[in-house]
JSON list of C-alpha atoms in Angstrom, two decimals:
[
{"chain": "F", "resi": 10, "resn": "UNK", "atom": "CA", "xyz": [47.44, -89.77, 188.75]},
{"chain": "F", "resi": 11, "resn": "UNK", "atom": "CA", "xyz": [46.00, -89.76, 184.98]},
{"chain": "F", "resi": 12, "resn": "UNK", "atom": "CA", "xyz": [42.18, -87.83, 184.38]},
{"chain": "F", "resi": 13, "resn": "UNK", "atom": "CA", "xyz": [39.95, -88.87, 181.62]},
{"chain": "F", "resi": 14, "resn": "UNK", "atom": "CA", "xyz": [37.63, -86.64, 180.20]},
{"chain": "F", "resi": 15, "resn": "UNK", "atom": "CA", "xyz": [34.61, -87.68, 178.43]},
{"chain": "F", "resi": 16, "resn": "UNK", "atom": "CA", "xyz": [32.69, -84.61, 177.30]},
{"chain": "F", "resi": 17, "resn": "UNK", "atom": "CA", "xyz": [29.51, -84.97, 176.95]},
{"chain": "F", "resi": 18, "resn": "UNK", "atom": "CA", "xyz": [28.48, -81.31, 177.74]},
{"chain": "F", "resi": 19, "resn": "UNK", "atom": "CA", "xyz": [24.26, -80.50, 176.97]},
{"chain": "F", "resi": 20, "resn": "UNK", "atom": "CA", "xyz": [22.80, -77.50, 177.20]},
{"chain": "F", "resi": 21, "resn": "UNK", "atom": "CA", "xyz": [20.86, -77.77, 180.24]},
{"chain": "F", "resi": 22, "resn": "UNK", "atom": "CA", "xyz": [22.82, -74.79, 182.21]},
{"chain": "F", "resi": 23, "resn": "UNK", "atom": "CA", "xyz": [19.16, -74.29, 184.48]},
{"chain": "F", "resi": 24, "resn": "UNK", "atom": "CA", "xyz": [20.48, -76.43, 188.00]},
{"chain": "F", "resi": 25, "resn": "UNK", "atom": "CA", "xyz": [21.79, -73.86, 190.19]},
{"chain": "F", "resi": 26, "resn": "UNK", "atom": "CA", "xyz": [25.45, -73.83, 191.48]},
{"chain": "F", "resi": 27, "resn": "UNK", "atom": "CA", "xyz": [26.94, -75.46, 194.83]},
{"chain": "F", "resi": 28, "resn": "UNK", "atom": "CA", "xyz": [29.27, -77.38, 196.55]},
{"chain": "F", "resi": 29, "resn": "UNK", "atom": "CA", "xyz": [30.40, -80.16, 194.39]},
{"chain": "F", "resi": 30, "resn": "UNK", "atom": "CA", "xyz": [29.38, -78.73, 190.79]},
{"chain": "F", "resi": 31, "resn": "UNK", "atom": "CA", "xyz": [31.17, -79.11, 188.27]},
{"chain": "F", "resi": 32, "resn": "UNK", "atom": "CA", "xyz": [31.83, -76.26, 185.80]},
{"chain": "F", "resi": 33, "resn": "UNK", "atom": "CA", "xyz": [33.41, -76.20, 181.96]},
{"chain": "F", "resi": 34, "resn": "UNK", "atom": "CA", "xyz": [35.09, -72.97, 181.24]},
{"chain": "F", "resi": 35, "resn": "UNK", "atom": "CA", "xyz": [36.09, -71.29, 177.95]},
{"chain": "F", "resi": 36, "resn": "UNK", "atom": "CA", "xyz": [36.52, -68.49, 175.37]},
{"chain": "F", "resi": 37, "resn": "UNK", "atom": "CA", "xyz": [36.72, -68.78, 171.90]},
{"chain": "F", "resi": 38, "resn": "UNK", "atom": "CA", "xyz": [37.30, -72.05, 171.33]},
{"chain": "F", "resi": 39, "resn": "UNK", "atom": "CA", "xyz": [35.09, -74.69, 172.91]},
{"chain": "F", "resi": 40, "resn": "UNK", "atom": "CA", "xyz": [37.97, -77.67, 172.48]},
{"chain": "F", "resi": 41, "resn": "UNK", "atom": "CA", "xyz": [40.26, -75.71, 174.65]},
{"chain": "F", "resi": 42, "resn": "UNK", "atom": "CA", "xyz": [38.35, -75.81, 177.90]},
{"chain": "F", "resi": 43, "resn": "UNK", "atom": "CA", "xyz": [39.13, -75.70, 181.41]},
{"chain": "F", "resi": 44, "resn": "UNK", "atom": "CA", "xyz": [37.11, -77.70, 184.17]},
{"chain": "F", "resi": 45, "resn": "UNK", "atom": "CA", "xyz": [36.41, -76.66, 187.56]},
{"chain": "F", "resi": 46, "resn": "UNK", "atom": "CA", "xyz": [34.46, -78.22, 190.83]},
{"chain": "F", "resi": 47, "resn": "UNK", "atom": "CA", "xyz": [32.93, -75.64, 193.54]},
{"chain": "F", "resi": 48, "resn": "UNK", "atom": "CA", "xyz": [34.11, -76.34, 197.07]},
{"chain": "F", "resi": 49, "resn": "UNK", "atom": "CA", "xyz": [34.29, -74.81, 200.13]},
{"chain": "F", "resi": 50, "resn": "UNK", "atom": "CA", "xyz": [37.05, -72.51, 201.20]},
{"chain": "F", "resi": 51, "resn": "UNK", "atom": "CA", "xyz": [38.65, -74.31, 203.99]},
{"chain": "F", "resi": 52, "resn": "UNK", "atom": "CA", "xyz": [39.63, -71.54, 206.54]},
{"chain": "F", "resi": 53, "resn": "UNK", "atom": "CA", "xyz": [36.17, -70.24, 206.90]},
{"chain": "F", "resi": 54, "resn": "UNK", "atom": "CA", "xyz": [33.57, -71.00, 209.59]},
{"chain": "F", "resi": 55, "resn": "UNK", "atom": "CA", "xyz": [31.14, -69.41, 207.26]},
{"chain": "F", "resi": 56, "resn": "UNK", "atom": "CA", "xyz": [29.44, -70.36, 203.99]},
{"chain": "F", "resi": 57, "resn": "UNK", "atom": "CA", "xyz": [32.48, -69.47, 201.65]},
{"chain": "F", "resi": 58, "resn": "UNK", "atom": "CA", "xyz": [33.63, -71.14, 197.82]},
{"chain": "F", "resi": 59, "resn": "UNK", "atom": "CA", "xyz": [36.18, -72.01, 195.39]},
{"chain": "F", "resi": 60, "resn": "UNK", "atom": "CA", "xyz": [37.62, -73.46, 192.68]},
{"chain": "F", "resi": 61, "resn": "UNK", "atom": "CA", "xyz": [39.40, -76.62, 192.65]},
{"chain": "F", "resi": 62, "resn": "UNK", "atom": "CA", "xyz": [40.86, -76.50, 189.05]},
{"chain": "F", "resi": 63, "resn": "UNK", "atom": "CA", "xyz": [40.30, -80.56, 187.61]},
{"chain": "F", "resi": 64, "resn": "UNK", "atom": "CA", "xyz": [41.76, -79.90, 184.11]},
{"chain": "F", "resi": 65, "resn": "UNK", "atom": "CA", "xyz": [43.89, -76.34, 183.14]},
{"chain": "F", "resi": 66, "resn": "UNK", "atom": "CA", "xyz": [42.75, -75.26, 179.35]},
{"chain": "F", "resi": 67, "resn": "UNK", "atom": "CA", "xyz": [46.39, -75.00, 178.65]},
{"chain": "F", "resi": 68, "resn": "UNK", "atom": "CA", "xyz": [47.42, -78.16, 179.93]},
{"chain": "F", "resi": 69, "resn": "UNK", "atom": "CA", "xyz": [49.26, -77.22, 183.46]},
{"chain": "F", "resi": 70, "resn": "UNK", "atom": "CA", "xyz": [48.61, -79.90, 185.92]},
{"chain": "F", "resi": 71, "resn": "UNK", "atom": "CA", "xyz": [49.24, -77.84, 188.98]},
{"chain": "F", "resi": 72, "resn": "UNK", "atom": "CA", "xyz": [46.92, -75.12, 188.11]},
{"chain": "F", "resi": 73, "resn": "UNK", "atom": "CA", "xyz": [45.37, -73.48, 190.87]},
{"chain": "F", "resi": 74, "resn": "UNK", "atom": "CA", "xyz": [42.32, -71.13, 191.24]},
{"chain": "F", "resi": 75, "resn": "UNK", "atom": "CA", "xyz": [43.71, -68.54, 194.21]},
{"chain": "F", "resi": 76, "resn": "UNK", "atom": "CA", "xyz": [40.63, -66.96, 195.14]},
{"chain": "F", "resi": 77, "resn": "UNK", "atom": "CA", "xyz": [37.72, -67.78, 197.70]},
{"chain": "F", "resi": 78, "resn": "UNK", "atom": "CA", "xyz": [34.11, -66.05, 197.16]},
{"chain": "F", "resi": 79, "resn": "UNK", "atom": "CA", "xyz": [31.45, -65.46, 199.86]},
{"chain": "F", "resi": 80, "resn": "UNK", "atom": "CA", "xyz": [28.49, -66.39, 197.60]},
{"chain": "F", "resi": 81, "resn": "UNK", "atom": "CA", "xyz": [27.89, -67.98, 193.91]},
{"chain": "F", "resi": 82, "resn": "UNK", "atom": "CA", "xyz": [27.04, -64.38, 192.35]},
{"chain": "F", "resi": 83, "resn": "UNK", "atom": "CA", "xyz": [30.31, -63.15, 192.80]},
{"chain": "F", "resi": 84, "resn": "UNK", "atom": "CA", "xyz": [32.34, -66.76, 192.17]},
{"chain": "F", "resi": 85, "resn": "UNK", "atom": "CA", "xyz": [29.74, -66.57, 188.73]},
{"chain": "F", "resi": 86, "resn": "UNK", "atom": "CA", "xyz": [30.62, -62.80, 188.00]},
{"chain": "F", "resi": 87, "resn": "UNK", "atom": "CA", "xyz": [34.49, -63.29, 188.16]},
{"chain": "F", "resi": 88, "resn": "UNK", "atom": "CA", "xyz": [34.21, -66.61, 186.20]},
{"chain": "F", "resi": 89, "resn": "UNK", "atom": "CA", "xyz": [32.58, -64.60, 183.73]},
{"chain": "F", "resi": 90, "resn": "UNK", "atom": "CA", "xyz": [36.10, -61.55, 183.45]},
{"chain": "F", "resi": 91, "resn": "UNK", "atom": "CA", "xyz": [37.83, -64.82, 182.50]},
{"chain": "F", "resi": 92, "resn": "UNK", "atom": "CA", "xyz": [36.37, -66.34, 180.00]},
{"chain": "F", "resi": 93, "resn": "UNK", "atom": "CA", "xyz": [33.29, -66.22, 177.22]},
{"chain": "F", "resi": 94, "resn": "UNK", "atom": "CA", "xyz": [31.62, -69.16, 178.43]},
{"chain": "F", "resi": 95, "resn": "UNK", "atom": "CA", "xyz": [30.93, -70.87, 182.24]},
{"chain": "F", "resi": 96, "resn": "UNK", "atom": "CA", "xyz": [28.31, -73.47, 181.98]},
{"chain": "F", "resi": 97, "resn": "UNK", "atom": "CA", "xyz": [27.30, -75.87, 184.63]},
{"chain": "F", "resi": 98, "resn": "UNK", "atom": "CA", "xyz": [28.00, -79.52, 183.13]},
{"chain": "F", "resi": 99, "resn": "UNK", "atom": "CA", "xyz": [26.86, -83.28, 184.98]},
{"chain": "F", "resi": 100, "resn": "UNK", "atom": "CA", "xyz": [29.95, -84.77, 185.73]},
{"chain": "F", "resi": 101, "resn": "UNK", "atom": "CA", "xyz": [31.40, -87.94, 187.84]},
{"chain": "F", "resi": 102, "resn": "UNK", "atom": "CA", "xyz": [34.84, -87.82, 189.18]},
{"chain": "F", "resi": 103, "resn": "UNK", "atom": "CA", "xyz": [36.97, -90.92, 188.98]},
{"chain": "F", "resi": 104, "resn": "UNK", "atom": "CA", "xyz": [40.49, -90.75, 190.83]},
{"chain": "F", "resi": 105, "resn": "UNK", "atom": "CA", "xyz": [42.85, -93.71, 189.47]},
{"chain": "F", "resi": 106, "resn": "UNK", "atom": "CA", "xyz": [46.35, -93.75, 190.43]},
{"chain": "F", "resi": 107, "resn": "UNK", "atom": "CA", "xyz": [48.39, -95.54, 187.49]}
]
């Protein structure tokens, strides 16, 4: 399985988070990113999140977020220990298998 990324990152951070967005991640240097997609925590019957990692900064393909959240403030407040920079981005997901 092979992802392409075509950046094309704006400014407009103002939508407000859910299931399904997408989020670019970084600290110092905006070319070494990471991309993640909100989703819901699986072994909950309750309103619960997290992070299914689409592209590791450094590059690891098996990369996994470990941690589930019971609302956005707190997935958005530990985003923020990690790195300098969350911002919501408009993306489309496209799966090939090569």
């Amino acid at each position: 399985m092979k992802i392409k990324i075509v950046d094309k990152t704006t400014n407009d951070n103002s939508k407000e988070w859910g299931y399904g967005t997408v989020l670019k991640c970084w600290g110092s240097n905006p070319k070494k990113f990471s991309l993640f997609k909100i989703s819901r925590a699986e072994a909950s019957g309750k309103d619960s999140y997290r992070l299914d990692t689409l592209h590791d900064q450094s590059a690891h393909e098996d990369m996994v977020w470990d941690k589930k959240y019971s609302d956005i403030s707190s997935l958005k407040d530990d985003l923020s220990k990690y790195f300098d920079h969350v911002m919501r981005v408009k993306a489309t997901i496209i799966i090939e298998y090569l």
